[in-house]
Short mmCIF file of C-alpha atoms in Angstrom, two decimals:
data_model
loop_
_atom_site.label_atom_id
_atom_site.label_comp_id
_atom_site.label_asym_id
_atom_site.label_seq_id
_atom_site.Cartn_x
_atom_site.Cartn_y
_atom_site.Cartn_z
CA UNK A 863 -0.08 0.07 -0.05
CA UNK A 864 1.35 3.37 -0.97
CA UNK A 865 2.47 5.97 1.56
CA UNK A 866 -0.56 8.08 0.96
CA UNK A 867 -2.90 5.16 1.90
CA UNK A 868 -0.84 4.62 5.00
CA UNK A 869 -1.20 8.14 6.04
CA UNK A 870 -4.90 8.26 5.22
CA UNK A 871 -5.46 4.88 7.02
CA UNK A 872 -3.82 6.43 10.12
CA UNK A 873 -6.08 9.48 9.83
CA UNK A 874 -9.17 7.21 9.55
CA UNK A 875 -8.33 4.86 12.39
CA UNK A 876 -5.66 6.65 14.52
CA UNK A 877 -6.28 10.36 13.89
CA UNK A 878 -3.75 12.92 14.97
CA UNK A 879 -6.56 15.37 15.46
CA UNK A 880 -9.34 14.43 17.96
CA UNK A 881 -12.92 14.58 16.90
CA UNK A 882 -13.56 17.64 19.14
CA UNK A 883 -10.53 19.40 17.63
CA UNK A 884 -11.55 18.61 14.22
CA UNK A 885 -15.02 19.83 14.73
CA UNK A 886 -13.58 23.18 15.90
CA UNK A 887 -11.18 23.40 12.99
CA UNK A 888 -13.93 22.71 10.45
CA UNK A 889 -16.31 25.29 12.07
CA UNK A 890 -13.43 27.73 11.70
CA UNK A 891 -12.97 26.83 8.15
CA UNK A 892 -16.72 27.17 7.34
CA UNK A 893 -16.53 30.75 8.79
CA UNK A 894 -13.67 31.58 6.43
CA UNK A 895 -15.48 29.78 3.47
CA UNK A 896 -19.05 31.24 3.89
CA UNK A 897 -21.73 29.30 2.14
CA UNK A 898 -23.44 31.24 -0.61
CA UNK A 899 -27.05 32.06 0.52
CA UNK A 900 -29.84 32.34 -1.97
CA UNK A 901 -32.45 34.34 -0.23
CA UNK A 902 -35.94 33.59 -1.69
CA UNK A 903 -38.57 36.27 -1.29
CA UNK A 904 -42.08 35.51 -2.36
CA UNK A 905 -45.53 34.53 -1.46
CA UNK A 906 -46.62 31.00 -0.50
CA UNK A 907 -47.13 28.92 -3.74
CA UNK A 908 -45.08 31.37 -5.78
CA UNK A 909 -42.48 28.80 -6.78
CA UNK A 910 -39.70 28.93 -4.19
CA UNK A 911 -39.69 25.27 -3.60
CA UNK A 912 -39.83 24.35 -7.29
CA UNK A 913 -36.68 26.56 -7.73
CA UNK A 914 -34.86 24.68 -4.89
CA UNK A 915 -36.09 21.37 -6.37
CA UNK A 916 -34.85 22.21 -10.01
CA UNK A 917 -31.55 23.78 -8.94
CA UNK A 918 -30.58 20.79 -6.62
CA UNK A 919 -32.55 17.87 -8.10
CA UNK A 920 -34.14 17.08 -4.80
CA UNK A 921 -37.75 16.04 -4.54
CA UNK A 922 -40.38 18.23 -2.92
CA UNK A 923 -40.66 15.72 -0.04
CA UNK A 924 -36.75 15.84 0.73
CA UNK A 925 -36.92 19.63 0.56
CA UNK A 926 -40.01 19.86 2.77
CA UNK A 927 -38.26 17.42 5.37
CA UNK A 928 -35.08 19.41 4.98
CA UNK A 929 -36.24 22.86 5.99
CA UNK A 930 -35.22 23.95 9.43
CA UNK A 931 -36.42 27.09 11.31
CA UNK A 932 -33.64 29.64 11.70
CA UNK A 933 -35.43 32.81 12.71
CA UNK A 934 -39.08 33.72 13.71
CA UNK A 935 -39.76 34.57 10.14
CA UNK A 936 -37.54 32.34 8.10
CA UNK A 937 -36.45 28.82 7.62
CA UNK A 938 -33.49 27.50 5.66
CA UNK A 939 -32.66 24.50 3.53
CA UNK A 940 -28.98 23.48 3.43
CA UNK A 941 -27.81 21.54 0.29
CA UNK A 942 -26.98 18.68 0.44
CA UNK A 943 -26.95 18.48 4.30
CA UNK A 944 -26.32 20.83 7.13
CA UNK A 945 -23.07 19.13 7.79
CA UNK A 946 -21.81 19.27 4.20
CA UNK A 947 -23.48 22.44 2.99
CA UNK A 948 -22.74 23.82 -0.43
CA UNK A 949 -25.66 26.36 -0.84
CA UNK A 950 -28.07 27.60 1.76
CA UNK A 951 -31.61 28.61 0.70
CA UNK A 952 -33.31 31.08 3.02
CA UNK A 953 -37.12 31.15 2.65
CA UNK A 954 -39.12 33.85 4.17
CA UNK A 955 -42.55 32.64 5.47
CA UNK A 956 -45.86 34.41 5.22
CA UNK A 957 -44.75 37.14 2.84
CA UNK A 958 -47.85 38.71 1.28
CA UNK A 959 -50.09 37.63 4.14
CA UNK A 960 -48.63 39.71 7.03
CA UNK A 961 -46.18 42.54 7.40
CA UNK A 962 -42.61 41.39 7.46
CA UNK A 963 -39.75 42.93 9.28
CA UNK A 964 -36.44 41.64 7.63
CA UNK A 965 -34.07 43.02 10.30
CA UNK A 966 -33.63 39.68 12.18
CA UNK A 967 -32.91 37.82 8.97
CA UNK A 968 -30.49 40.62 7.86
CA UNK A 969 -28.60 40.44 11.15
CA UNK A 970 -28.23 36.59 10.68
CA UNK A 971 -27.00 36.61 7.10
CA UNK A 972 -25.45 39.93 6.34
CA UNK A 973 -21.95 38.77 6.46
CA UNK A 974 -22.44 36.03 3.84
CA UNK A 975 -22.51 36.00 0.06
CA UNK A 976 -26.16 36.69 -1.04
CA UNK A 977 -28.41 36.52 -4.09
CA UNK A 978 -31.87 37.74 -3.54
CA UNK A 979 -34.41 35.69 -5.66
CA UNK A 980 -37.88 37.28 -5.66
CA UNK A 981 -40.43 34.73 -6.74
CA UNK A 982 -43.91 35.94 -8.04
CA UNK A 983 -46.47 34.15 -10.25
CA UNK A 984 -46.33 35.81 -13.63
CA UNK A 985 -50.03 36.72 -13.44
CA UNK A 986 -50.10 37.78 -9.83
CA UNK A 987 -49.84 41.72 -9.51
CA UNK A 988 -50.64 42.11 -5.83
CA UNK A 989 -46.90 42.28 -4.72
CA UNK A 990 -46.81 45.49 -2.57
CA UNK A 991 -45.80 43.47 0.49
CA UNK A 992 -42.97 41.75 -1.30
CA UNK A 993 -41.83 45.05 -2.81
CA UNK A 994 -41.96 46.69 0.77
CA UNK A 995 -39.82 43.87 2.21
CA UNK A 996 -37.31 44.10 -0.69
CA UNK A 997 -37.22 47.81 -0.41
CA UNK A 998 -36.12 47.41 3.33
CA UNK A 999 -33.48 44.89 2.57
CA UNK A 1000 -32.03 46.86 -0.18
CA UNK A 1001 -31.91 49.95 1.99
CA UNK A 1002 -29.60 48.05 4.38
CA UNK A 1003 -27.71 46.23 1.50
CA UNK A 1004 -28.04 48.23 -1.81
CA UNK A 1005 -25.57 46.17 -3.67
CA UNK A 1006 -26.88 42.79 -3.07
CA UNK A 1007 -27.84 41.37 -6.55
CA UNK A 1008 -31.48 40.74 -7.15
CA UNK A 1009 -33.14 38.22 -9.55
CA UNK A 1010 -36.91 38.23 -10.13
CA UNK A 1011 -38.18 34.85 -11.20
CA UNK A 1012 -41.50 35.29 -12.83
CA UNK A 1013 -42.90 31.84 -12.35
CA UNK A 1014 -45.93 29.70 -13.31
CA UNK A 1015 -45.93 30.95 -16.87
CA UNK A 1016 -48.54 28.37 -17.97
CA UNK A 1017 -51.20 29.95 -15.77
CA UNK A 1018 -50.97 32.99 -18.29
CA UNK A 1019 -51.37 30.82 -21.39
CA UNK A 1020 -54.68 31.04 -23.39
CA UNK A 1021 -55.71 27.38 -22.73
CA UNK A 1022 -54.38 24.16 -21.30
CA UNK A 1023 -53.11 22.95 -24.69
CA UNK A 1024 -50.73 25.86 -25.19
CA UNK A 1025 -47.13 24.68 -25.11
CA UNK A 1026 -44.04 26.49 -24.11
CA UNK A 1027 -42.40 28.59 -26.78
CA UNK A 1028 -39.15 27.05 -27.87
CA UNK A 1029 -36.47 28.09 -28.19
CA UNK A 1030 -36.84 30.01 -24.85
CA UNK A 1031 -37.73 33.59 -25.99
CA UNK A 1032 -37.50 35.69 -22.91
CA UNK A 1033 -33.91 36.66 -22.67
CA UNK A 1034 -34.44 40.25 -23.92
CA UNK A 1035 -37.20 42.86 -24.31
CA UNK A 1036 -38.96 43.59 -26.33
CA UNK A 1037 -40.17 40.04 -26.44
CA UNK A 1038 -40.69 38.47 -29.82
CA UNK A 1039 -44.08 38.37 -31.50
CA UNK A 1040 -46.36 35.34 -31.16
CA UNK A 1041 -46.09 35.02 -27.35
CA UNK A 1042 -49.40 34.99 -25.34
CA UNK A 1043 -50.43 38.63 -25.33
CA UNK A 1044 -52.04 38.62 -21.82
CA UNK A 1045 -48.85 36.94 -20.36
CA UNK A 1046 -46.73 39.43 -22.11
CA UNK A 1047 -48.50 42.43 -20.60
CA UNK A 1048 -48.51 40.75 -17.12
CA UNK A 1049 -44.75 40.15 -17.25
CA UNK A 1050 -44.03 43.72 -18.27
CA UNK A 1051 -46.43 45.19 -15.71
CA UNK A 1052 -44.63 43.17 -12.90
CA UNK A 1053 -41.22 44.52 -14.11
CA UNK A 1054 -42.57 48.07 -13.92
CA UNK A 1055 -43.28 47.55 -10.14
CA UNK A 1056 -39.53 47.53 -9.43
CA UNK A 1057 -38.70 50.81 -11.16
CA UNK A 1058 -38.29 52.82 -7.79
CA UNK A 1059 -36.02 50.32 -6.05
CA UNK A 1060 -32.30 51.02 -5.52
CA UNK A 1061 -30.17 49.85 -8.54
CA UNK A 1062 -33.37 48.93 -10.42
CA UNK A 1063 -31.53 48.87 -13.69
CA UNK A 1064 -29.41 46.07 -12.41
CA UNK A 1065 -32.38 43.84 -11.47
CA UNK A 1066 -32.58 40.64 -13.56
CA UNK A 1067 -35.87 39.22 -14.64
CA UNK A 1068 -36.32 35.63 -15.50
CA UNK A 1069 -39.52 34.07 -16.64
CA UNK A 1070 -39.61 30.38 -15.59
CA UNK A 1071 -42.07 27.48 -15.47
CA UNK A 1072 -40.75 24.59 -13.32
CA UNK A 1073 -43.35 21.91 -13.34
CA UNK A 1074 -43.87 18.11 -12.50
CA UNK A 1075 -44.25 15.53 -15.09
CA UNK A 1076 -47.95 14.98 -14.27
CA UNK A 1077 -48.47 18.73 -15.21
CA UNK A 1078 -47.86 17.78 -18.96
CA UNK A 1079 -45.49 20.61 -19.89
CA UNK A 1080 -42.22 20.07 -21.71
CA UNK A 1081 -39.59 20.78 -20.64
CA UNK A 1082 -40.32 20.62 -17.05
CA UNK A 1083 -37.46 23.00 -16.23
CA UNK A 1084 -38.53 25.71 -18.68
CA UNK A 1085 -36.15 28.64 -18.22
CA UNK A 1086 -33.50 26.77 -16.10
CA UNK A 1087 -30.58 27.94 -18.38
CA UNK A 1088 -31.74 31.63 -18.09
CA UNK A 1089 -32.04 31.33 -14.28
CA UNK A 1090 -28.54 29.83 -13.99
CA UNK A 1091 -27.14 32.51 -16.38
CA UNK A 1092 -28.73 35.27 -14.00
CA UNK A 1093 -27.24 33.34 -10.91
CA UNK A 1094 -23.78 33.26 -12.49
CA UNK A 1095 -24.05 36.90 -13.45
CA UNK A 1096 -25.04 37.89 -9.89
CA UNK A 1097 -22.59 35.48 -8.12
CA UNK A 1098 -19.79 34.41 -10.52
CA UNK A 1099 -18.58 31.41 -8.45
CA UNK A 1100 -19.02 28.57 -10.95
CA UNK A 1101 -21.84 27.20 -8.86
CA UNK A 1102 -23.70 25.86 -11.89
CA UNK A 1103 -20.97 23.40 -12.84
CA UNK A 1104 -20.78 22.18 -9.33
CA UNK A 1105 -24.59 21.76 -8.62
CA UNK A 1106 -25.46 20.65 -12.15
CA UNK A 1107 -22.89 17.90 -11.87
CA UNK A 1108 -24.89 16.41 -9.15
CA UNK A 1109 -27.49 15.55 -11.96
CA UNK A 1110 -24.95 13.90 -14.28
CA UNK A 1111 -23.47 10.88 -12.71
CA UNK A 1112 -20.85 8.99 -14.65
CA UNK A 1113 -21.84 5.84 -12.54
CA UNK A 1114 -25.53 5.93 -12.72
CA UNK A 1115 -26.45 4.39 -9.39
CA UNK A 1116 -28.43 5.97 -6.52
CA UNK A 1117 -25.46 5.61 -4.24
CA UNK A 1118 -23.15 7.59 -6.40
CA UNK A 1119 -25.73 10.25 -6.83
CA UNK A 1120 -26.15 10.57 -3.16
CA UNK A 1121 -22.40 10.65 -2.43
CA UNK A 1122 -21.50 13.14 -4.96
CA UNK A 1123 -22.71 16.45 -3.40
CA UNK A 1124 -20.93 15.23 -0.14
CA UNK A 1125 -17.75 14.74 -2.01
CA UNK A 1126 -17.87 18.24 -3.46
CA UNK A 1127 -18.51 19.62 0.10
CA UNK A 1128 -15.46 17.84 1.53
CA UNK A 1129 -13.37 18.98 -1.42
CA UNK A 1130 -14.13 22.52 -0.67
CA UNK A 1131 -13.23 22.12 3.00
CA UNK A 1132 -10.09 20.46 2.05
CA UNK A 1133 -9.26 23.26 -0.26
CA UNK A 1134 -9.87 25.73 2.43
CA UNK A 1135 -7.45 23.87 4.62
CA UNK A 1136 -4.98 23.61 1.76
CA UNK A 1137 -4.80 27.36 1.48
CA UNK A 1138 -2.96 27.52 4.84
CA UNK A 1139 0.11 29.30 3.63
CA UNK A 1140 2.87 27.55 5.76
CA UNK A 1141 3.94 24.31 4.25
CA UNK A 1142 3.04 21.10 6.05
CA UNK A 1143 0.79 22.76 8.51
CA UNK A 1144 -2.45 22.01 6.65
CA UNK A 1145 -1.57 18.26 5.89
CA UNK A 1146 -3.05 16.69 8.98
CA UNK A 1147 -6.24 18.76 8.84
CA UNK A 1148 -6.60 17.87 4.98
CA UNK A 1149 -6.03 14.13 5.75
CA UNK A 1150 -8.64 14.40 8.54
CA UNK A 1151 -11.16 15.83 6.15
CA UNK A 1152 -10.42 13.18 3.61
CA UNK A 1153 -10.77 10.53 6.29
CA UNK A 1154 -14.33 11.86 7.26
CA UNK A 1155 -15.10 11.86 3.52
CA UNK A 1156 -14.16 8.10 3.35
CA UNK A 1157 -16.36 7.26 6.34
CA UNK A 1158 -19.24 9.17 4.69
CA UNK A 1159 -18.91 7.58 1.44
CA UNK A 1160 -18.70 4.09 3.01
CA UNK A 1161 -21.76 4.87 5.10
CA UNK A 1162 -23.77 5.86 1.98
CA UNK A 1163 -22.88 2.58 0.33
CA UNK A 1164 -23.66 0.69 3.57
CA UNK A 1165 -20.10 -0.57 3.82
CA UNK A 1166 -18.07 -1.04 7.03
CA UNK A 1167 -14.78 0.83 6.91
CA UNK A 1168 -12.36 -1.28 9.01
CA UNK A 1169 -8.59 -1.46 8.73
CA UNK A 1170 -8.64 -4.65 6.68
CA UNK A 1171 -11.14 -3.24 4.19
CA UNK A 1172 -9.09 -0.05 3.90
CA UNK A 1173 -5.98 -1.87 3.13
CA UNK A 1174 -7.82 -3.80 0.44
CA UNK A 1175 -9.07 -0.47 -1.02
CA UNK A 1176 -5.57 0.97 -1.02
CA UNK A 1177 -4.16 -2.15 -2.65
CA UNK A 1178 -6.95 -2.41 -5.32
CA UNK A 1179 -6.95 1.20 -6.43
CA UNK A 1180 -3.16 1.48 -6.27
CA UNK A 1181 -2.98 5.18 -7.07
CA UNK A 1182 0.11 6.96 -5.80
CA UNK A 1183 -1.07 10.01 -3.94
CA UNK A 1184 2.14 10.60 -1.94
CA UNK A 1185 3.63 12.75 -4.85
CA UNK A 1186 0.43 14.62 -5.06
CA UNK A 1187 0.53 15.51 -1.39
CA UNK A 1188 4.27 16.54 -1.70
CA UNK A 1189 3.48 18.47 -4.76
CA UNK A 1190 0.82 20.43 -3.00
CA UNK A 1191 3.14 21.40 -0.16
CA UNK A 1192 5.77 22.52 -2.57
CA UNK A 1193 3.37 24.53 -4.47
CA UNK A 1194 2.93 26.72 -1.27
CA UNK A 1195 6.46 27.98 -1.65
CA UNK A 1196 5.61 29.71 -4.95
CA UNK A 1197 5.52 33.48 -4.12
CA UNK A 1198 1.91 35.14 -4.10
CA UNK A 1199 0.09 32.28 -5.83
CA UNK A 1200 1.26 29.26 -3.80
CA UNK A 1201 -1.54 28.93 -1.36
CA UNK A 1202 -4.23 29.79 -3.97
CA UNK A 1203 -2.90 27.05 -6.29
CA UNK A 1204 -2.51 24.72 -3.33
CA UNK A 1205 -6.13 25.27 -2.37
CA UNK A 1206 -7.54 24.33 -5.82
CA UNK A 1207 -5.14 21.39 -6.10
CA UNK A 1208 -6.15 20.10 -2.73
CA UNK A 1209 -9.69 20.35 -3.49
CA UNK A 1210 -9.28 18.49 -6.83
CA UNK A 1211 -7.22 15.72 -5.21
CA UNK A 1212 -9.91 15.31 -2.57
CA UNK A 1213 -12.70 15.39 -4.99
CA UNK A 1214 -10.79 12.81 -7.35
CA UNK A 1215 -10.22 10.56 -4.33
CA UNK A 1216 -13.86 10.73 -3.35
CA UNK A 1217 -15.03 9.85 -6.78
CA UNK A 1218 -12.68 7.00 -7.05
CA UNK A 1219 -13.78 5.61 -3.80
CA UNK A 1220 -17.30 6.01 -4.92
CA UNK A 1221 -16.45 3.96 -8.07
CA UNK A 1222 -14.70 1.41 -5.99
CA UNK A 1223 -17.82 0.75 -3.85
CA UNK A 1224 -20.20 0.87 -6.86
CA UNK A 1225 -18.16 -1.89 -8.51
CA UNK A 1226 -17.86 -3.82 -5.26
CA UNK A 1227 -21.56 -3.98 -4.85
CA UNK A 1228 -21.95 -5.29 -8.30
CA UNK A 1229 -19.29 -7.98 -7.39
CA UNK A 1230 -16.91 -7.09 -10.33
CA UNK A 1231 -13.91 -5.05 -9.39
CA UNK A 1232 -11.89 -3.92 -12.47
CA UNK A 1233 -8.15 -3.64 -12.95
CA UNK A 1234 -6.18 -0.88 -11.28
CA UNK A 1235 -5.74 0.90 -14.65
CA UNK A 1236 -9.56 1.60 -14.64
CA UNK A 1237 -9.28 3.34 -11.23
CA UNK A 1238 -6.32 5.22 -12.38
CA UNK A 1239 -8.30 6.57 -15.29
CA UNK A 1240 -11.13 7.47 -13.20
CA UNK A 1241 -8.88 9.38 -10.71
CA UNK A 1242 -7.09 11.25 -13.45
CA UNK A 1243 -10.44 12.25 -15.19
CA UNK A 1244 -11.94 13.38 -11.93
CA UNK A 1245 -8.82 15.30 -10.97
CA UNK A 1246 -9.11 17.37 -14.14
CA UNK A 1247 -12.83 17.85 -13.54
CA UNK A 1248 -12.32 18.83 -9.92
CA UNK A 1249 -9.72 21.40 -10.79
CA UNK A 1250 -12.02 22.89 -13.48
CA UNK A 1251 -15.09 22.92 -11.23
CA UNK A 1252 -13.67 24.04 -7.98
CA UNK A 1253 -10.98 26.51 -8.77
CA UNK A 1254 -13.21 29.49 -9.52
CA UNK A 1255 -15.46 28.70 -6.58
CA UNK A 1256 -12.64 28.57 -4.06
CA UNK A 1257 -10.92 31.68 -5.68
CA UNK A 1258 -14.05 33.64 -5.00
CA UNK A 1259 -14.48 32.28 -1.37
CA UNK A 1260 -10.82 33.13 -0.65
CA UNK A 1261 -11.10 36.47 -2.55
CA UNK A 1262 -8.10 35.67 -4.66
CA UNK A 1263 -7.85 35.61 -8.46
CA UNK A 1264 -7.51 32.42 -10.48
CA UNK A 1265 -4.20 32.39 -12.19
CA UNK A 1266 -4.49 30.19 -15.28
CA UNK A 1267 -0.86 30.71 -16.42
CA UNK A 1268 0.76 28.68 -13.72
CA UNK A 1269 2.62 25.48 -14.75
CA UNK A 1270 0.77 22.15 -14.52
CA UNK A 1271 0.84 20.65 -11.08
CA UNK A 1272 2.22 17.09 -10.32
#
């Protein structure tokens, strides 16, 4: 078994960092790498849950069970879990029904990255309470980006047989001819309601219609590309590739799909630990994070992670990570860019490790483990994908530029 697997085995079974100390260090890391918050403002039944469902790929039931109260007037949904959180959705409750004071929610989330997503049914013009709440929020934070999701477009169609206009025609105004005239008038009237808000010219409007299969509309995620474009404009962190990858599993089994967002979350944490600028200081913490990831993946697959099994995994995968760890530490010695590159590389290595372990367990459950070369290829492919996917995200969290001209890493 390679030197890396021995180090990781020690981190799994004889950790240098106690569970209590690791918890404290991870909490400190999460504070340094604040989770992006999508603050959803809108009436009940205006499409907030459908946006979360479509962006994350979770079912309505999973989202409903995952919501947790966080203030008197708001609840939050953390994706994929509170422990391994990549995105936090804040849902204000009762808007449009009672007066809402956003001060408590502002105090809780003001230090974190935000995108305000206002949801309103495309045919609903009674939005004065929503606008009043938004006015109050923007008075405190005038530069927070705002996306208005004009939802449930089909409710403005002339009849139940009207289909979505394809290709998606709502990117720019004036809208093209041929769209339902009543719907167009309603969309434009809603947009006029925002004219007196701070930075009104920067508000992005995105008509969407996120439905279920039984509703009979195709595609069910109508406008999803436009919504992601708006999100990436408002918060350019590469979130789309990270979250969308949760829907595109190379190994199409439920275990791999369940493990994937956890792997990304651990990779982000490891990347944060990898940004520690002093060589070798971050290594025990990185190994501890990777060890927790191993336990999580094994648990998802219903596998016991004992020393014998771990030795078998290391022997079967046969990937030499020792050079990778050494390379990561040497990268920290590069002036200015060292810790930034180290962060991205550590995250990518952790991501590739997680995906390779996930592949191992998937094959093991099927009873047909392939040769080492297959796992080597999976690791190299996922290492490249991890660097592409996580570099921009971590650079934004660390407030450092991505340097694409640095030499290739070992």
